Coordinates of C-alpha atoms in Angstrom, one line a residue:
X29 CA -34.0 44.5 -80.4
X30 CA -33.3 44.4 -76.7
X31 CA -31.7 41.5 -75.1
X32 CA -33.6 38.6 -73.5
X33 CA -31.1 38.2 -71.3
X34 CA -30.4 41.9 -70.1
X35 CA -34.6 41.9 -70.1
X36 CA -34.4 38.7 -68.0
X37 CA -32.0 40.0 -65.9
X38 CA -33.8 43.5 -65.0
X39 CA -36.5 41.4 -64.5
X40 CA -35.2 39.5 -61.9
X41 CA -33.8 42.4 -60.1
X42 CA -37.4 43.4 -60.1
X43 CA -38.2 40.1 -58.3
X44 CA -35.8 40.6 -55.9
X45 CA -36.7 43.8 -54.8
X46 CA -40.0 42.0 -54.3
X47 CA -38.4 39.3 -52.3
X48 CA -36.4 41.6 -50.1
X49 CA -39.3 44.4 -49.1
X50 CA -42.1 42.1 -48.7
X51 CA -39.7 39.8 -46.3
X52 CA -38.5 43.0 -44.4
X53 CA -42.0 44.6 -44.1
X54 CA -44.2 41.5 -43.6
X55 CA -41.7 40.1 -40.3
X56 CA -41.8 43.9 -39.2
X57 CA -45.9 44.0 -39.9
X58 CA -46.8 40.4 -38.2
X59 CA -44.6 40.8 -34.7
X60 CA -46.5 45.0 -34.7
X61 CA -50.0 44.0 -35.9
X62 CA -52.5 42.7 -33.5
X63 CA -53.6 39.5 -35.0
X64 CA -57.2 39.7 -35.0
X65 CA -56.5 43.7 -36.9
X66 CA -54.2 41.2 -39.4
X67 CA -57.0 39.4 -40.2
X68 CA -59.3 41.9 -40.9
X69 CA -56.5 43.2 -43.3
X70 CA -56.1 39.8 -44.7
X71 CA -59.9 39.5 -45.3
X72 CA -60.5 42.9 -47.3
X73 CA -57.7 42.1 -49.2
X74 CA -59.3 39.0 -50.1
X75 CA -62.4 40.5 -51.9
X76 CA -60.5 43.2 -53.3
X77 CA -58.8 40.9 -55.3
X78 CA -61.5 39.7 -56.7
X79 CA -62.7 42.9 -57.7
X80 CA -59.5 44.3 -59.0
X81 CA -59.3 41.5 -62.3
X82 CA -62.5 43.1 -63.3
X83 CA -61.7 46.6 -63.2
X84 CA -59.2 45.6 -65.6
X85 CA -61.0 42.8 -67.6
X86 CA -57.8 40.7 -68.7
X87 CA -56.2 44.2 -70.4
X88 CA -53.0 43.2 -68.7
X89 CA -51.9 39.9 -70.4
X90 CA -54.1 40.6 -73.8
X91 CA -52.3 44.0 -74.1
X92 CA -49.0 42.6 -73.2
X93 CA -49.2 40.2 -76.6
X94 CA -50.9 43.0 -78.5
X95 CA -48.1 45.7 -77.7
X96 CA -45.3 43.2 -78.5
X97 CA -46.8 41.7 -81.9
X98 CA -47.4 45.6 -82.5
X99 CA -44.6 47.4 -81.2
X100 CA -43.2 48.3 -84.5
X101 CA -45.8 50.5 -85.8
X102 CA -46.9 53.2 -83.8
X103 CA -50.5 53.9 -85.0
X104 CA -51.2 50.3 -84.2
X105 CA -49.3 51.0 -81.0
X106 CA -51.3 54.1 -80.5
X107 CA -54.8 52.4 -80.9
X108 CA -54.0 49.6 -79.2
X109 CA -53.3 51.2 -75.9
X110 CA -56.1 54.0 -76.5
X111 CA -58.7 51.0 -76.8
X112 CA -57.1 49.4 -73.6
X113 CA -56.9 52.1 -71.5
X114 CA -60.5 53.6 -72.3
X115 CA -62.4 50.4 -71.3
X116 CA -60.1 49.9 -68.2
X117 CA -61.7 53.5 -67.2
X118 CA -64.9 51.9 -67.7
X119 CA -64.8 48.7 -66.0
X120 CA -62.6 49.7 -63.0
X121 CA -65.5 52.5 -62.4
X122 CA -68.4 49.6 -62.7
X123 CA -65.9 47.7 -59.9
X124 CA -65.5 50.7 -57.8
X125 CA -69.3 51.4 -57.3
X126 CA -70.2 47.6 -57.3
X127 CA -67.5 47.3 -54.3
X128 CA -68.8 50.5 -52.1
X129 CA -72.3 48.3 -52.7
X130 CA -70.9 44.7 -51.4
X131 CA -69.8 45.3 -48.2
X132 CA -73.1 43.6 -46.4
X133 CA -72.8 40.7 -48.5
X134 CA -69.0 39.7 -46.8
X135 CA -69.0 41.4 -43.4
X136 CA -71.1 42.4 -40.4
X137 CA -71.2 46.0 -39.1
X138 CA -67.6 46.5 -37.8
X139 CA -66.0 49.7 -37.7
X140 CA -62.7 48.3 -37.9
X141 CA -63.4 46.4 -40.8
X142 CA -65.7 48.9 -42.1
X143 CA -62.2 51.6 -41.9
X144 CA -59.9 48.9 -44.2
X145 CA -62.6 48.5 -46.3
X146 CA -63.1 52.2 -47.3
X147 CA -59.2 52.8 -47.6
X148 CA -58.6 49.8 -49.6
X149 CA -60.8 51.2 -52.9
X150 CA -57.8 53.2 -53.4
X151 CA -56.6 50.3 -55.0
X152 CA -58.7 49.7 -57.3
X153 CA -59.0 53.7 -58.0
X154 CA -55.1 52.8 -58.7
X155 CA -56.5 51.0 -61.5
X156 CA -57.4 53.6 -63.8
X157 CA -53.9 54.0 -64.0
X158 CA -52.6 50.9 -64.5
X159 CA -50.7 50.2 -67.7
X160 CA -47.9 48.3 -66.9
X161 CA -48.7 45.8 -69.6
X162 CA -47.5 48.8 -72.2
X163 CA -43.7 48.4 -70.3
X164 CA -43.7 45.0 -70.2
X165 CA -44.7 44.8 -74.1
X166 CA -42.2 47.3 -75.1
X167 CA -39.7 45.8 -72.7
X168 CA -39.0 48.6 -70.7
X169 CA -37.6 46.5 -67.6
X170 CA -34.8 49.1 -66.5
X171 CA -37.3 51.6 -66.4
X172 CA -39.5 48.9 -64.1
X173 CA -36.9 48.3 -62.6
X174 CA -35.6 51.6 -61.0
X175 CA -39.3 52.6 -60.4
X176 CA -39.6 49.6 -58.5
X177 CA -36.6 50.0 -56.4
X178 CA -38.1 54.0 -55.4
X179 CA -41.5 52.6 -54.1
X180 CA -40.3 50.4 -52.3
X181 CA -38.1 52.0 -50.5
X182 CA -40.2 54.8 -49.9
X183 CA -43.1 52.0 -48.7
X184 CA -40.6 50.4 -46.4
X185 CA -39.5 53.7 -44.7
X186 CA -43.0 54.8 -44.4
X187 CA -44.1 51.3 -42.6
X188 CA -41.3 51.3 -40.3
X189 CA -42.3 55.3 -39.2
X190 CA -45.7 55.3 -38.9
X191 CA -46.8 51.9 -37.7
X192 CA -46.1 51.7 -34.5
X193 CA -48.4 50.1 -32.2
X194 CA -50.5 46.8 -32.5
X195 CA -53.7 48.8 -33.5
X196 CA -52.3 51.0 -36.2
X197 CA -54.2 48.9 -39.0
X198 CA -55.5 51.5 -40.8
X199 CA -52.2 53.5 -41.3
X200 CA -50.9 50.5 -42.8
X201 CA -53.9 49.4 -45.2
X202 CA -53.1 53.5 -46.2
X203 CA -49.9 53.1 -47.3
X204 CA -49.6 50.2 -48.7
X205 CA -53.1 51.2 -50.7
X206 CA -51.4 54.9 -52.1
X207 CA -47.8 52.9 -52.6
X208 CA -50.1 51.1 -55.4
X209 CA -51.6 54.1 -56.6
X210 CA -48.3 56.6 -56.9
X211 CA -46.8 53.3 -59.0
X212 CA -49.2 53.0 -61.5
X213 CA -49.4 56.9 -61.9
X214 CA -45.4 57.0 -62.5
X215 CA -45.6 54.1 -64.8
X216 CA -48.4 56.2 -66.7
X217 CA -46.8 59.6 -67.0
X218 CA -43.8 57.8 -68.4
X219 CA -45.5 55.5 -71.0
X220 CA -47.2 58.9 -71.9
X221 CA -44.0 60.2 -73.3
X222 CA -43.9 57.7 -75.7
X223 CA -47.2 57.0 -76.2
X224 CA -50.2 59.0 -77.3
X225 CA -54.1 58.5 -76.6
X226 CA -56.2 58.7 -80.1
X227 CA -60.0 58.8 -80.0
X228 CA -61.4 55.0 -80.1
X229 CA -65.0 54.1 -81.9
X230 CA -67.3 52.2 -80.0
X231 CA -67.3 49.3 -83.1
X232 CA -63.8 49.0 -82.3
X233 CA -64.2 47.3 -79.4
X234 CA -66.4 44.4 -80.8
X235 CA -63.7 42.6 -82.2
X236 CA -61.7 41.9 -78.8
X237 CA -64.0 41.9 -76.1
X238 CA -64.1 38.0 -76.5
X239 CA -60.5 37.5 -76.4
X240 CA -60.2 39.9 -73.2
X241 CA -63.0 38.1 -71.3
X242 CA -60.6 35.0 -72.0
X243 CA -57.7 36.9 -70.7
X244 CA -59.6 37.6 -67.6
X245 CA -60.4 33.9 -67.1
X246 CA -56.7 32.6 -67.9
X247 CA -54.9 35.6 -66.0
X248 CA -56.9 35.5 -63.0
X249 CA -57.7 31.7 -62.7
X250 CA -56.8 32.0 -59.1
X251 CA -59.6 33.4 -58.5
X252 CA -61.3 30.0 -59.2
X253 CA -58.4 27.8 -57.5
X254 CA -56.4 30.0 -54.2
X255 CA -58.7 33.0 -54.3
X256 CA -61.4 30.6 -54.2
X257 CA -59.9 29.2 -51.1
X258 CA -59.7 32.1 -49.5
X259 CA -63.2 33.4 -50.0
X260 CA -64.6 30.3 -48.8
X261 CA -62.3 31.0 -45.7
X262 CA -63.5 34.3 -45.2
X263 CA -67.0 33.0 -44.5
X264 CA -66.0 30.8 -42.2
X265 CA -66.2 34.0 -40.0
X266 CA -61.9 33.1 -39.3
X267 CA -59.9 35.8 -39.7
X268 CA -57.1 34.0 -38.7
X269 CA -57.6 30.9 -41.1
X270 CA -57.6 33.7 -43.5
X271 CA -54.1 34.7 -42.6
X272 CA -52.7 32.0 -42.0
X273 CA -53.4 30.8 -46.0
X274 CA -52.5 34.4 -46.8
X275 CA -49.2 34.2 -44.9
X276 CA -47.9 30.8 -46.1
X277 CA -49.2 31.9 -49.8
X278 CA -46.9 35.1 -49.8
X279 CA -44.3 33.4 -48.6
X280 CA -43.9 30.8 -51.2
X281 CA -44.6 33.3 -53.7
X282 CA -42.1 36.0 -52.9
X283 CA -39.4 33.4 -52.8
X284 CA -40.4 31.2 -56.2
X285 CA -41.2 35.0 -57.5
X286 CA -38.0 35.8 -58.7
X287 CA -37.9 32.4 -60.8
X288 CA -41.7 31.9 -62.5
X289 CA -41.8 36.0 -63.0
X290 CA -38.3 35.5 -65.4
X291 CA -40.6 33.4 -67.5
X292 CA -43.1 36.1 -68.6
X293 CA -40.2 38.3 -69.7
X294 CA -39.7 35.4 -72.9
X295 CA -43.7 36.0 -73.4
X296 CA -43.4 38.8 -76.0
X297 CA -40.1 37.6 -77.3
X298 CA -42.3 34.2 -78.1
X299 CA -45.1 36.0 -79.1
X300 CA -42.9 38.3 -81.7
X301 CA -40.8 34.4 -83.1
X302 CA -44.2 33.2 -84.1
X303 CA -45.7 36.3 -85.1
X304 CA -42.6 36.4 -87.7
X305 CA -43.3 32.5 -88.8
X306 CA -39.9 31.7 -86.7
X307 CA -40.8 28.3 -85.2
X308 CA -37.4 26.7 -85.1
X309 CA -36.7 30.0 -82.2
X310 CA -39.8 29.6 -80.3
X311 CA -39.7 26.3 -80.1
X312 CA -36.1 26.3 -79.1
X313 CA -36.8 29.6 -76.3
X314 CA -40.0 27.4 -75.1
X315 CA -37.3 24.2 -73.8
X316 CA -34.5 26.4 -73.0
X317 CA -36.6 28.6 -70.7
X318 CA -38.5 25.8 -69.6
X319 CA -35.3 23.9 -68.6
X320 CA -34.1 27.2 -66.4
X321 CA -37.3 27.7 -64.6
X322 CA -37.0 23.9 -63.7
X323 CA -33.3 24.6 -62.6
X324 CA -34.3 27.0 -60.2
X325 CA -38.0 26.6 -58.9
X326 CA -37.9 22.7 -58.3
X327 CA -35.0 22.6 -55.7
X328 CA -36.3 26.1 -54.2
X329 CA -39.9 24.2 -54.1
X330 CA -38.5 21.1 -52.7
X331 CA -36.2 23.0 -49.8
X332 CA -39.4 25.2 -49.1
X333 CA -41.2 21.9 -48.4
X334 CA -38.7 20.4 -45.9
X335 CA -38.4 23.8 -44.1
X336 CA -41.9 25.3 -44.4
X337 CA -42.9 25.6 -40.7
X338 CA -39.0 27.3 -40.3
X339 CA -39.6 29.8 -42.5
X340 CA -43.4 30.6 -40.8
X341 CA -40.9 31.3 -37.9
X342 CA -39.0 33.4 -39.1
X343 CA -41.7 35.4 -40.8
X344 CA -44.4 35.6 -38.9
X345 CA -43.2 34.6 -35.5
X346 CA -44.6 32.0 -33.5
X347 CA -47.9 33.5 -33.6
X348 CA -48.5 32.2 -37.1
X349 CA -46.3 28.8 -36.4
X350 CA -49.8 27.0 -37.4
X351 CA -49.2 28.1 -40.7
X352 CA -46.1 25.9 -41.3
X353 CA -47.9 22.6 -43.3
X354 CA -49.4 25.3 -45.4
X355 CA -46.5 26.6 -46.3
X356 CA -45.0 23.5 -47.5
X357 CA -48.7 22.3 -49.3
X358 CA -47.8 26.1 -51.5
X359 CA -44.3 24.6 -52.2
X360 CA -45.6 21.8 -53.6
X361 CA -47.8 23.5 -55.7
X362 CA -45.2 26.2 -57.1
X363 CA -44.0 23.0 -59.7
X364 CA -47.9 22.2 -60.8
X365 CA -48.8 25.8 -61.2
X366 CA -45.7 26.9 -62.7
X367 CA -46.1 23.8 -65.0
X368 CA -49.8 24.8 -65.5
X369 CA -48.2 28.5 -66.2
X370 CA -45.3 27.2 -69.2
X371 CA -48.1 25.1 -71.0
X372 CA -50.8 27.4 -70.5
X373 CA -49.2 30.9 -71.5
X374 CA -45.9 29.9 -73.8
X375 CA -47.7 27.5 -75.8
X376 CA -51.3 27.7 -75.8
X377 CA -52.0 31.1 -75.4
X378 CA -49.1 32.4 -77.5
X379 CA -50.3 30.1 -80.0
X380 CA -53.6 31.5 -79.9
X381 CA -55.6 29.1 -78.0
X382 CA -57.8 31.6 -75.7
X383 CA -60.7 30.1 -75.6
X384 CA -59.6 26.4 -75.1
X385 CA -57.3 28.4 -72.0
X386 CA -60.8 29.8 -70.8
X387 CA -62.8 26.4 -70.8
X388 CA -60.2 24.5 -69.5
X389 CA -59.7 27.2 -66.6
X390 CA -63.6 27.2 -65.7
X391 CA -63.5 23.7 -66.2
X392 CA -61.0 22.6 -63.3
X393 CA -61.9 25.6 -61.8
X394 CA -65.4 24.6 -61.3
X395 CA -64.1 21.6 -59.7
X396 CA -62.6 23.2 -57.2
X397 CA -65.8 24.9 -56.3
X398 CA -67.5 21.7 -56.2
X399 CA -64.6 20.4 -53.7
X400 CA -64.8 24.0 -51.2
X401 CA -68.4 23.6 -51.2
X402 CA -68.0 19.9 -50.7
X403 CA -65.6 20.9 -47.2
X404 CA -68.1 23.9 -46.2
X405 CA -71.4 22.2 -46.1
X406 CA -69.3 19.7 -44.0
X407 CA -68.2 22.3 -41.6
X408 CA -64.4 22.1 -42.6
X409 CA -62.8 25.4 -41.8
X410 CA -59.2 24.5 -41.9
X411 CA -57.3 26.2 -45.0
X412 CA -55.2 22.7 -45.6
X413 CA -57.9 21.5 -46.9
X414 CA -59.1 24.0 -49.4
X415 CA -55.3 24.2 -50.7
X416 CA -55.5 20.4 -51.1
X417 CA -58.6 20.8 -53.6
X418 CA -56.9 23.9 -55.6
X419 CA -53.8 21.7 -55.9
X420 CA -56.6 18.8 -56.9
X421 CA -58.2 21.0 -59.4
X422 CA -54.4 22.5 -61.0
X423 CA -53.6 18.5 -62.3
X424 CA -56.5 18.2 -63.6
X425 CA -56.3 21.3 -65.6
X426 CA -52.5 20.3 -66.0
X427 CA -53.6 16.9 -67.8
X428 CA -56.2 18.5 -69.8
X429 CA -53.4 20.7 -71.4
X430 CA -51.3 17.9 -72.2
X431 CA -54.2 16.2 -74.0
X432 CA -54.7 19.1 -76.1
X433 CA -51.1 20.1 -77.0
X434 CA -50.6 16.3 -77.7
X435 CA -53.8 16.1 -79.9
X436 CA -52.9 19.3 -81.3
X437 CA -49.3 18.5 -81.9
X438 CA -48.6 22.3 -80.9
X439 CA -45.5 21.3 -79.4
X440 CA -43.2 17.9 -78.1
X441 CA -43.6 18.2 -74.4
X442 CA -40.6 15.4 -73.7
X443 CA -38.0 17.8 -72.9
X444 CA -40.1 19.6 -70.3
X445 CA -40.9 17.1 -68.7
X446 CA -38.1 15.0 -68.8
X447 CA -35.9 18.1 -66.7
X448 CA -39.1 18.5 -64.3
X449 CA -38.2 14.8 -63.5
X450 CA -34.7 15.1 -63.7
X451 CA -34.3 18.1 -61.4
X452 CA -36.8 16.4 -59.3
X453 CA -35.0 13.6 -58.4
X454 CA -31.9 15.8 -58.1
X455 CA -33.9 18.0 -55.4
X456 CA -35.5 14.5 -53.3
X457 CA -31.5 14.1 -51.6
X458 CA -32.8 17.1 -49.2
X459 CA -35.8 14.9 -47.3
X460 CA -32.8 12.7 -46.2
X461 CA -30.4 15.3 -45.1
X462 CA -33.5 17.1 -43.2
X463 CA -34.1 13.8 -41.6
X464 CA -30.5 13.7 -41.0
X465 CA -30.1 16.8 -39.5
X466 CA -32.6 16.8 -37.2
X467 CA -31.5 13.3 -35.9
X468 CA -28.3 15.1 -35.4
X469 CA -29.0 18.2 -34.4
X470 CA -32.7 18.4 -33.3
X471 CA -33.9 22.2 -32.3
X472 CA -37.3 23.3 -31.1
X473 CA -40.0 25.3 -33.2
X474 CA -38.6 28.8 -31.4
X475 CA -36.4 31.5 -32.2
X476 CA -32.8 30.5 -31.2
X477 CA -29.4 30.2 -31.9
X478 CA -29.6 26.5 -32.4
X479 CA -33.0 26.8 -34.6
X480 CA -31.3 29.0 -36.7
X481 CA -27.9 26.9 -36.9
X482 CA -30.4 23.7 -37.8
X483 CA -32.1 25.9 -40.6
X484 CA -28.7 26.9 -42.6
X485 CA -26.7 23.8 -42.1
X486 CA -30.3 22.4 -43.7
X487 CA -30.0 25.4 -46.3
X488 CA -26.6 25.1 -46.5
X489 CA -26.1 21.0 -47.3
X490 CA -28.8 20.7 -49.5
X491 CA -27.7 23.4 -51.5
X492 CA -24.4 21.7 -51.5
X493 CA -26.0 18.4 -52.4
X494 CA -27.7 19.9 -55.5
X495 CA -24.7 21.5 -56.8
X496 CA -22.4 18.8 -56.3
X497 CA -25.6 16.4 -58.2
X498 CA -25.3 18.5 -61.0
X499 CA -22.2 18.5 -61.9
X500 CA -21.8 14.5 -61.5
X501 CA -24.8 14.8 -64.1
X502 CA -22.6 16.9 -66.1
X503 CA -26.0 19.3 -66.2
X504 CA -25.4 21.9 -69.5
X505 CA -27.7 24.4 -67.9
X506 CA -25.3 24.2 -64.7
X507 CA -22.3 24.8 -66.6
X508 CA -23.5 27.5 -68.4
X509 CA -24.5 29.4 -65.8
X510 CA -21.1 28.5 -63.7
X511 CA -19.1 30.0 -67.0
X512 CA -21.7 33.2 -67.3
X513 CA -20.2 33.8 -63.6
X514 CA -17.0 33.7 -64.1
X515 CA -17.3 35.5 -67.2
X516 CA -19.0 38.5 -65.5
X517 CA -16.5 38.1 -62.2
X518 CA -13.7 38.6 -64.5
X519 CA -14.8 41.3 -66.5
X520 CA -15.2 43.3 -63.1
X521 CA -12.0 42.2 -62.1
X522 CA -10.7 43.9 -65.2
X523 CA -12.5 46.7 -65.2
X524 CA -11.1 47.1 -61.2
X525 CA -7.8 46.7 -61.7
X526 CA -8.3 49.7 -65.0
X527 CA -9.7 51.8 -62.7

C-alpha cells in the first residue's frame, strides 16, 4: 500500500504548482487584460461552471470511493470505470448541446461575449475525458503530479507569448480552454494502460444513479452557496462585480489550496479503514488530519484576513483594489467551509450518509437562494453582500451536521473542534501586530517599497508570533513536524557529503 504521507506529500506539490502558476499568470493576465474583456471572461466562466458538474453528474467523488473500496480486484475496477466513463459521455453531450442553446438566456448579442462563449465549450468537450477520479482512487499522485508540473508550464509559456495586448481575450479563453482539454486527455491515455473499458448493461446503471445525483449535490454545493453568488452577479449586468468576487475567490483558494486539497488525499485511505471494519484507524486518521488542516489553514485564513486588500494589490493591481474586503470575507470562510468539507466528506459521506449530505446541501443551499433573491429584488448589486449570505447559509449547514453526527454518534467531534479553537486563538495575536504595524509604519494602498516592507514585516511577525505560540503550548503537531524537518535536512546532508 502506498504511503499517506508520500501521497500527501505529492499532493501538495500538486497544490503548489497550483499556487505558483495561477499567481504568476493571473498578476500577468489582470495588469494585460482590459477590464471590461476580464469581465466578460469572468462571466462565461461563471455559467460554464455550472454546466460542467452536469456533464459529469458527481462521477468524480462517487468514483473516487468506488475505485478505492475496489481497487483490489480488477473486474470490479474494470466495471466500475466502464459504467463511469460511459454515462460521463452521455451527460457531458446533453450539457454541450444544452449550453450552445443558453446563451440568450445569460447575455445580450455581444460579439465579444459571443467569441468567449464559443471557445469556452471546449471545456466541457474536455469532459469526456475527464477521469481523474481513477488517479486519485488508485493513488497515482506522482504521476498527477509530473503531469501537472508539464501543463503548466506549457500554459504559462503560452500566456506570456501570445497575450499581448489589452484586447487579446479570446487567445487567452483558448488556451486556458485546450490546457484543460490536453490534461484530461494525458490523464486518460495513461489510466488506459492500466485500465480496460468492458461493455456495460443499461440495468447496470439503476443501482447508482441515486448515489451519483447525491454526489453531484454534495461535490458541487457551490453551486448553491459561491456559484450562486456569482450568477446572481452576473445579472446584475456588472462585469466587474463579477470579477472582483472571481478575483478575491481565486485568491483565497489558490493560497488555502495547498492545505484543504491534502485532505482529500486521506479520503480513500478512510474509505478503505472502514471498508476493512478498521475503526480504531479511521477514527484516529479523521483527528490526526483534522488537527493538521487546522495547523495550517486557520493562521493562513486569519493572516489572509488582516492583509486581504494587500494581496488584491499585489494581484490584481490597483485596478481591482475594490476587491480587498472580499478577499478577507473568503478568508473567513476558508475555516467554515473547510470545517463544512471534514464533517461532510471524512465522516458522513465516507460513512455512507449520501443522501442526508444531499438534503442538508439543498437545504442551506436553498437558504441562500432565498437571501440573493432577498438582496436582488432589493437592487443590491454589491458582491459583499451575496458572500455574506453564502457564508450565512455554510453555518447553517455546519450546525445541521453536527446535529446529525451527534445524534448519530458517527463520531466524537471534541477533538476537532477543540484545535479549530485552539489554533484560533493562537492565530487572533496577528489583528494586534497589524494594528501595530501600521501605527508604526503606516503605507498607502500603492505599489511601493514601503507597502511592500509593511506587508512582510506583517507576514514576517505574525508568522513569528505563531511559531513562537506553539511552542510555549508545547503543540505535538508543531514538534512533529519541526523533527520531520530535521530529519529530512539531515538525511540530505548525508547523502551530500556521500556524494
Amino acid at each position: 500500500m502506498k504511503s499517506i504521507k508520500l501521497n500527501a506529500l505529492a499532493y501538495m506539490g500538486i497544490r503548489i504548482l497550483n499556487i505558483i502558476f495561477p499567481i504568476l499568470t493571473g498578476t500577468y493576465i489582470a495588469r494585460v487584460l482590459n477590464k471590461t474583456d476580464y469581465g466578460y471572461f469572468n462571466s462565461v466562466d461563471t455559467i460554464l461552471s455550472f454546466f460542467i458538474p452536469f456533464a459529469t453528474f458527481g462521477v468524480y467523488t462517487y468514483g473516487l470511493r468506488a475505485i478505492s473500496n475496489n481497487r483490489d480486484n480488477k473486474e470490479k475496477t474494470n466495471k466500475i470505470f466502464s459504467q463511469l466513463f460511459f454515462l460521463c459521455l452521455f451527460c457531458s453531450t446533453i450539457a454541450i448541446l444544452i449550453y450552445f442553446l443558453a446563451y440568450p438566456l445569460f447575455f445580450e448579442d455581444n460579439p465579444t461575449l459571443k467569441n468567449i462563449y464559443l471557445v469556452m465549450s471546449i471545456q466541457l468537450i474536455a469532459q469526456f475525458f475527464s477521469i481523474e477520479w481513477v488517479n486519485e482512487g488508485l493513488e497515482n499522485y506522482n504521476f498527477l503530479l509530473y503531469k501537472t508540473l508539464i501543463i503548466r508550464i506549457a500554459m504559462l509559456v503560452s500566456i506570456f507569448v501570445f497575450v499581448k495586448t489589452e484586447h487579446d481575450i479570446i487567445i487567452y479563453a483558448l488556451i486556458m480552454s485546450l490546457s484543460t482539454l490536453i490534461n484530461y486527455i494525458i490523464s486518460y491515455i495513461w489510466i488506459r494502460k492500466s485500465i480496460k473499458l468492458v461493455k456495460i448493461k443499461f440495468k447496470d446503471y439503476k443501482p447508482i444513479l441515486l448515489p451519483l445525483f447525491a454526489m453531484l449535490i454534495f461535490a458541487n454545493a457551490n453551486m448553491l452557496y459561491t456559484f450562486l453568488d456569482r450568477l446572481f452577479i452576473v445579472k446584475s449586468g456588472n462585469e466587474v462585480y463579477v470579477t472582483y468576487y472571481t478575483m478575491a475567490q481565486r485568491i483565497v483558494t489558490i493560497i488555502a489550496g495547498v492545505v484543504t486539497g491534502a485532505l482529500s488525499v486521506s479520503i480513500p485511505r478512510l474509505s478503505y479503514y472502514l471498508g476493512n471494519n478498521d475503526k480504531e484507524s479511521y477514527i484516529y486518521l479523521v483527528n490526526k488530519g483534522s488537527r493538521v488542516f487546522n495547523f495550517f489553514i486557520i493562521p493562513l485564513s486569519f493572516g489572509l484576513t488582516i492583509i486581504g486588500p494587500n494581496a488584491i494589490l499585489i494581484y490584481g493591481s490597483d485596478k481591482y483594489i475594490a476587491a480587498g474586503t472580499l478577499t478577507s470575507l473568503f478568508a473567513i470562510r476558508t475555516i467554515i467551509s473547510a470545517l463544512d468539507t471534514i464533517l461532510g466528506s471524512q465522516i458522513l459521506f465516507v460513512n455512507g450518509f449520501e443522501k442526508r449530505i444531499t438534503l442538508y446541501t439543498l437545504i442551506a443551499g436553498f437558504i441562500n437562494l432565498l437571501l440573493n433573491s432577498l438582496l436582488f429584488i432589493n437592487k443590491f448589486y454589491k458582491p459583499e453582500g451575496y458572500l455574506i449570505t453564502t457564508m450565512i447559509s455554510e453555518v447553517i449547514l455546519l450546525l445541521i451536521y453536527i446535529y446529525f453526527i451527534k445524534k448519530r454518534s458517527l463520531f466524537n467531534l471534541k477533538n476537532i473542534f477543540k484545535y479549530t479553537v485552539k489554533y484560533s486563538l493562537l492565530s487572533s495575536s496577528f489583528f494586534g501586530i497589524y494594528f501595530i504595524i501600521n501605527y508604526l509604519y503606516p503605507t498607502d494602498m500603492s505599489i511601493s517599497i514601503r507597502f511592500f516592507i509593511n506587508t512582510f514585516s506583517i507576514i514576517a511577525l505574525s508568522g513569528l508570533s505563531y511559531i513562537a505560540l506553539l511552542i510555549l503550548t508545547k503543540d505535538k503537531i508543531f514538534f512533529e513536524i519541526f523533527r520531520n524537518i530535521l530529519s529530512i535536512t539531515n538525511k540530505l546532508l548525508k547523502t551530500g557529503v556521500k556524494k
